[in-house]
Amino acid sequence: MENDQTATRIAGLHERMEQANIDAFFTLASPSMRYLTGFTGEDGFLLVAGHGVHLIVDGRFTTQALGECPQVDVIEYSGHFSTTVARLLAEVHAHWLGFEKERMPFAEAERLHAAIPSVAMVPTENIVESMRMVKDARELDMMRAAGRVADAAFRAMIAQLTAGMTENDVAALLEYEMRKAGAQGTSFSTIVGSGPRGALPHGIASARAISEGEVVVIDFGVNYQGYMSDCTRTVALGDPGAEVRDVYRRLLDAQQLGLGLIRAGVSSRSVDSAVRARLGESGLAQYFTHGLGHGVGLEIHEAPRLAQSTDAVLQPGHIVTCEPGVYLPGQYGMRIEDSVIVTEDGCESLTTLPKELMLG
Ligand code: ZN
Ligand code: ZN
């Protein structure tokens, strides 16, 4: 990560620490550490206290941390991390240690608490997450690149897709193409739901073979240098019949309505409501059983959500998904999902994949 980026983000963290009345901040969550320091290792601990930014790692990650985080004080620990944290807090006489209550396991909090009896542990939420919601120019470029990699992989997979393949075959092929296109991995377990399995909104790929004329929901994403893509396409190998084509047309219409409403200043709940109402006009709202969308970035699901349960207002630089679905239990399911960058006057899509239901 660029040095100035780390400095800017740590300065932003200090501001939020002041607002939260804490003089130290601790995290063991990889996305928070990566955002603040550029460290990409899966294990480590970050302590910000006084003017110090300390990345505490075990011997497996020392070389990596020193290389990735030149602006940060890298400390190799042995034993338990809490001993090192206690020493560092004592050095700067910190009294109020903020930790991420949604990310820190209870056992680790307990152990840390025992090591720092004179420091108050303050549960915090959304401190780093709120900083991550609006993506900067570099992050937007990374997300665009992730989208391009995902599109290339999907196109390569579709060119090889035939009836008789199992859902697992499709997922394996897609994931192979992701790697070949430059991804470091997937952003979540690839969802391939064919026939009645498509009605399971998060049914990951199984050994079920796909038949001619069946609808297949494929929800997939790449991890591209730490940034996640998220896209769903619903395809049919051959004609799935007039009813299915009609439902798909209505779903696509509702998704396009949603995409057309996404812009800065709009409440995310209102977008969800509009899409739900449009599906309701054809009696399909009852089969749309999840929120319309979510933020995406260093994590596959992050703030802001597009749902009834949120008060979020969209801002330029937010990246959100628009993914209405229709799930008819025991019959079939379908979902169409695009990830978009919110702009002042609309949105910019991160995918160029077509949305035709029938292949070939
Ligand atoms: Zn998805
Ligand atoms: Zn999604």
PDB file of C-alpha atoms in Angstrom, residues 103-227:
ATOM      1  CA  ARG A 103     -15.189  -9.261  15.225  1.00  0.00           C
ATOM      2  CA  MET A 104     -13.327 -10.211  18.380  1.00  0.00           C
ATOM      3  CA  PRO A 105     -13.977 -13.707  19.747  1.00  0.00           C
ATOM      4  CA  PHE A 106     -15.097 -13.694  23.384  1.00  0.00           C
ATOM      5  CA  ALA A 107     -12.207 -15.950  24.422  1.00  0.00           C
ATOM      6  CA  GLU A 108      -9.626 -13.502  23.052  1.00  0.00           C
ATOM      7  CA  ALA A 109     -11.380 -10.535  24.677  1.00  0.00           C
ATOM      8  CA  GLU A 110     -11.350 -12.382  28.003  1.00  0.00           C
ATOM      9  CA  ARG A 111      -7.664 -13.200  27.701  1.00  0.00           C
ATOM     10  CA  LEU A 112      -6.777  -9.634  26.759  1.00  0.00           C
ATOM     11  CA  HIS A 113      -8.879  -8.243  29.583  1.00  0.00           C
ATOM     12  CA  ALA A 114      -6.977 -10.420  32.071  1.00  0.00           C
ATOM     13  CA  ALA A 115      -3.640  -9.075  30.776  1.00  0.00           C
ATOM     14  CA  ILE A 116      -4.621  -5.396  31.120  1.00  0.00           C
ATOM     15  CA  PRO A 117      -6.555  -5.143  34.423  1.00  0.00           C
ATOM     16  CA  SER A 118      -6.128  -1.355  34.702  1.00  0.00           C
ATOM     17  CA  VAL A 119      -7.283  -0.591  31.137  1.00  0.00           C
ATOM     18  CA  ALA A 120     -10.996  -0.309  30.300  1.00  0.00           C
ATOM     19  CA  MET A 121     -11.958  -2.359  27.279  1.00  0.00           C
ATOM     20  CA  VAL A 122     -14.509  -0.384  25.254  1.00  0.00           C
ATOM     21  CA  PRO A 123     -16.672  -2.287  22.744  1.00  0.00           C
ATOM     22  CA  THR A 124     -16.859  -0.374  19.466  1.00  0.00           C
ATOM     23  CA  GLU A 125     -18.654  -1.026  16.210  1.00  0.00           C
ATOM     24  CA  ASN A 126     -18.273   0.211  12.651  1.00  0.00           C
ATOM     25  CA  ILE A 127     -15.220   2.391  13.335  1.00  0.00           C
ATOM     26  CA  VAL A 128     -13.166   0.991  10.452  1.00  0.00           C
ATOM     27  CA  GLU A 129     -16.247  -0.192   8.532  1.00  0.00           C
ATOM     28  CA  SER A 130     -17.628   3.351   8.356  1.00  0.00           C
ATOM     29  CA  MET A 131     -14.310   4.518   6.866  1.00  0.00           C
ATOM     30  CA  ARG A 132     -14.428   1.722   4.281  1.00  0.00           C
ATOM     31  CA  MET A 133     -17.912   2.505   2.960  1.00  0.00           C
ATOM     32  CA  VAL A 134     -16.805   5.287   0.623  1.00  0.00           C
ATOM     33  CA  LYS A 135     -14.094   3.910  -1.658  1.00  0.00           C
ATOM     34  CA  ASP A 136     -11.206   6.114  -2.751  1.00  0.00           C
ATOM     35  CA  ALA A 137     -10.021   6.376  -6.369  1.00  0.00           C
ATOM     36  CA  ARG A 138      -7.520   3.532  -6.030  1.00  0.00           C
ATOM     37  CA  GLU A 139     -10.122   1.243  -4.500  1.00  0.00           C
ATOM     38  CA  LEU A 140     -12.608   2.056  -7.257  1.00  0.00           C
ATOM     39  CA  ASP A 141      -9.991   1.028  -9.808  1.00  0.00           C
ATOM     40  CA  MET A 142      -9.354  -2.219  -7.939  1.00  0.00           C
ATOM     41  CA  MET A 143     -13.085  -2.969  -7.903  1.00  0.00           C
ATOM     42  CA  ARG A 144     -13.346  -2.228 -11.624  1.00  0.00           C
ATOM     43  CA  ALA A 145     -10.431  -4.595 -12.233  1.00  0.00           C
ATOM     44  CA  ALA A 146     -12.074  -7.279 -10.079  1.00  0.00           C
ATOM     45  CA  GLY A 147     -15.232  -6.900 -12.163  1.00  0.00           C
ATOM     46  CA  ARG A 148     -13.299  -7.320 -15.406  1.00  0.00           C
ATOM     47  CA  VAL A 149     -11.570 -10.473 -14.130  1.00  0.00           C
ATOM     48  CA  ALA A 150     -14.914 -11.917 -13.041  1.00  0.00           C
ATOM     49  CA  ASP A 151     -16.533 -11.104 -16.387  1.00  0.00           C
ATOM     50  CA  ALA A 152     -13.700 -12.759 -18.329  1.00  0.00           C
ATOM     51  CA  ALA A 153     -13.942 -15.903 -16.180  1.00  0.00           C
ATOM     52  CA  PHE A 154     -17.716 -16.126 -16.573  1.00  0.00           C
ATOM     53  CA  ARG A 155     -17.552 -15.707 -20.345  1.00  0.00           C
ATOM     54  CA  ALA A 156     -14.893 -18.431 -20.589  1.00  0.00           C
ATOM     55  CA  MET A 157     -17.014 -20.764 -18.438  1.00  0.00           C
ATOM     56  CA  ILE A 158     -20.232 -20.131 -20.406  1.00  0.00           C
ATOM     57  CA  ALA A 159     -18.443 -21.026 -23.666  1.00  0.00           C
ATOM     58  CA  GLN A 160     -17.816 -24.521 -22.228  1.00  0.00           C
ATOM     59  CA  LEU A 161     -21.140 -25.041 -20.409  1.00  0.00           C
ATOM     60  CA  THR A 162     -23.235 -27.995 -21.616  1.00  0.00           C
ATOM     61  CA  ALA A 163     -26.176 -30.053 -20.368  1.00  0.00           C
ATOM     62  CA  GLY A 164     -25.076 -33.070 -18.357  1.00  0.00           C
ATOM     63  CA  MET A 165     -22.432 -31.163 -16.411  1.00  0.00           C
ATOM     64  CA  THR A 166     -22.939 -31.152 -12.653  1.00  0.00           C
ATOM     65  CA  GLU A 167     -23.205 -27.973 -10.608  1.00  0.00           C
ATOM     66  CA  ASN A 168     -19.793 -28.850  -9.155  1.00  0.00           C
ATOM     67  CA  ASP A 169     -18.357 -29.126 -12.681  1.00  0.00           C
ATOM     68  CA  VAL A 170     -19.656 -25.634 -13.446  1.00  0.00           C
ATOM     69  CA  ALA A 171     -18.278 -24.180 -10.199  1.00  0.00           C
ATOM     70  CA  ALA A 172     -14.887 -25.841 -10.708  1.00  0.00           C
ATOM     71  CA  LEU A 173     -14.675 -24.610 -14.285  1.00  0.00           C
ATOM     72  CA  LEU A 174     -15.659 -21.077 -13.295  1.00  0.00           C
ATOM     73  CA  GLU A 175     -13.148 -21.012 -10.430  1.00  0.00           C
ATOM     74  CA  TYR A 176     -10.394 -22.328 -12.710  1.00  0.00           C
ATOM     75  CA  GLU A 177     -11.157 -19.577 -15.207  1.00  0.00           C
ATOM     76  CA  MET A 178     -11.098 -17.000 -12.371  1.00  0.00           C
ATOM     77  CA  ARG A 179      -7.553 -18.015 -11.460  1.00  0.00           C
ATOM     78  CA  LYS A 180      -6.480 -18.002 -15.082  1.00  0.00           C
ATOM     79  CA  ALA A 181      -7.923 -14.498 -15.483  1.00  0.00           C
ATOM     80  CA  GLY A 182      -5.836 -13.211 -12.552  1.00  0.00           C
ATOM     81  CA  ALA A 183      -7.919 -13.769  -9.413  1.00  0.00           C
ATOM     82  CA  GLN A 184      -6.317 -14.939  -6.162  1.00  0.00           C
ATOM     83  CA  GLY A 185      -9.428 -16.966  -5.372  1.00  0.00           C
ATOM     84  CA  THR A 186     -13.163 -16.654  -4.926  1.00  0.00           C
ATOM     85  CA  SER A 187     -14.882 -14.078  -2.751  1.00  0.00           C
ATOM     86  CA  PHE A 188     -17.309 -16.741  -1.431  1.00  0.00           C
ATOM     87  CA  SER A 189     -18.292 -20.361  -2.159  1.00  0.00           C
ATOM     88  CA  THR A 190     -19.587 -20.340  -5.722  1.00  0.00           C
ATOM     89  CA  ILE A 191     -23.367 -20.759  -5.923  1.00  0.00           C
ATOM     90  CA  VAL A 192     -24.655 -22.927  -8.775  1.00  0.00           C
ATOM     91  CA  GLY A 193     -28.326 -23.811  -8.297  1.00  0.00           C
ATOM     92  CA  SER A 194     -30.037 -25.743 -11.076  1.00  0.00           C
ATOM     93  CA  GLY A 195     -33.710 -26.684 -11.371  1.00  0.00           C
ATOM     94  CA  PRO A 196     -35.373 -26.827  -7.920  1.00  0.00           C
ATOM     95  CA  ARG A 197     -32.012 -26.125  -6.237  1.00  0.00           C
ATOM     96  CA  GLY A 198     -32.168 -22.644  -7.749  1.00  0.00           C
ATOM     97  CA  ALA A 199     -34.895 -21.862  -5.224  1.00  0.00           C
ATOM     98  CA  LEU A 200     -32.278 -22.078  -2.433  1.00  0.00           C
ATOM     99  CA  PRO A 201     -30.956 -18.503  -2.536  1.00  0.00           C
ATOM    100  CA  HIS A 202     -27.567 -19.587  -1.162  1.00  0.00           C
ATOM    101  CA  GLY A 203     -27.402 -23.152  -2.426  1.00  0.00           C
ATOM    102  CA  ILE A 204     -23.725 -23.751  -3.154  1.00  0.00           C
ATOM    103  CA  ALA A 205     -22.869 -26.083  -6.031  1.00  0.00           C
ATOM    104  CA  SER A 206     -23.722 -29.771  -5.597  1.00  0.00           C
ATOM    105  CA  ALA A 207     -23.272 -33.053  -7.496  1.00  0.00           C
ATOM    106  CA  ARG A 208     -26.619 -32.528  -9.279  1.00  0.00           C
ATOM    107  CA  ALA A 209     -26.426 -32.826 -13.074  1.00  0.00           C
ATOM    108  CA  ILE A 210     -27.954 -29.982 -15.126  1.00  0.00           C
ATOM    109  CA  SER A 211     -30.556 -30.903 -17.749  1.00  0.00           C
ATOM    110  CA  GLU A 212     -31.614 -29.217 -20.969  1.00  0.00           C
ATOM    111  CA  GLY A 213     -34.264 -26.525 -20.387  1.00  0.00           C
ATOM    112  CA  GLU A 214     -33.444 -26.048 -16.696  1.00  0.00           C
ATOM    113  CA  VAL A 215     -32.838 -22.674 -15.131  1.00  0.00           C
ATOM    114  CA  VAL A 216     -29.450 -22.302 -13.420  1.00  0.00           C
ATOM    115  CA  VAL A 217     -28.577 -19.556 -10.922  1.00  0.00           C
ATOM    116  CA  ILE A 218     -24.850 -18.792 -10.862  1.00  0.00           C
ATOM    117  CA  ASP A 219     -23.697 -16.365  -8.162  1.00  0.00           C
ATOM    118  CA  PHE A 220     -19.955 -15.915  -8.155  1.00  0.00           C
ATOM    119  CA  GLY A 221     -17.164 -13.553  -7.226  1.00  0.00           C
ATOM    120  CA  VAL A 222     -13.426 -13.185  -7.416  1.00  0.00           C
ATOM    121  CA  ASN A 223     -10.944 -12.038  -4.821  1.00  0.00           C
ATOM    122  CA  TYR A 224      -8.698  -9.696  -6.787  1.00  0.00           C
ATOM    123  CA  GLN A 225      -5.854  -8.336  -4.661  1.00  0.00           C
ATOM    124  CA  GLY A 226      -8.102  -8.314  -1.624  1.00  0.00           C
ATOM    125  CA  TYR A 227     -11.093  -6.720  -3.364  1.00  0.00           C
TER     126      TYR A 227
END
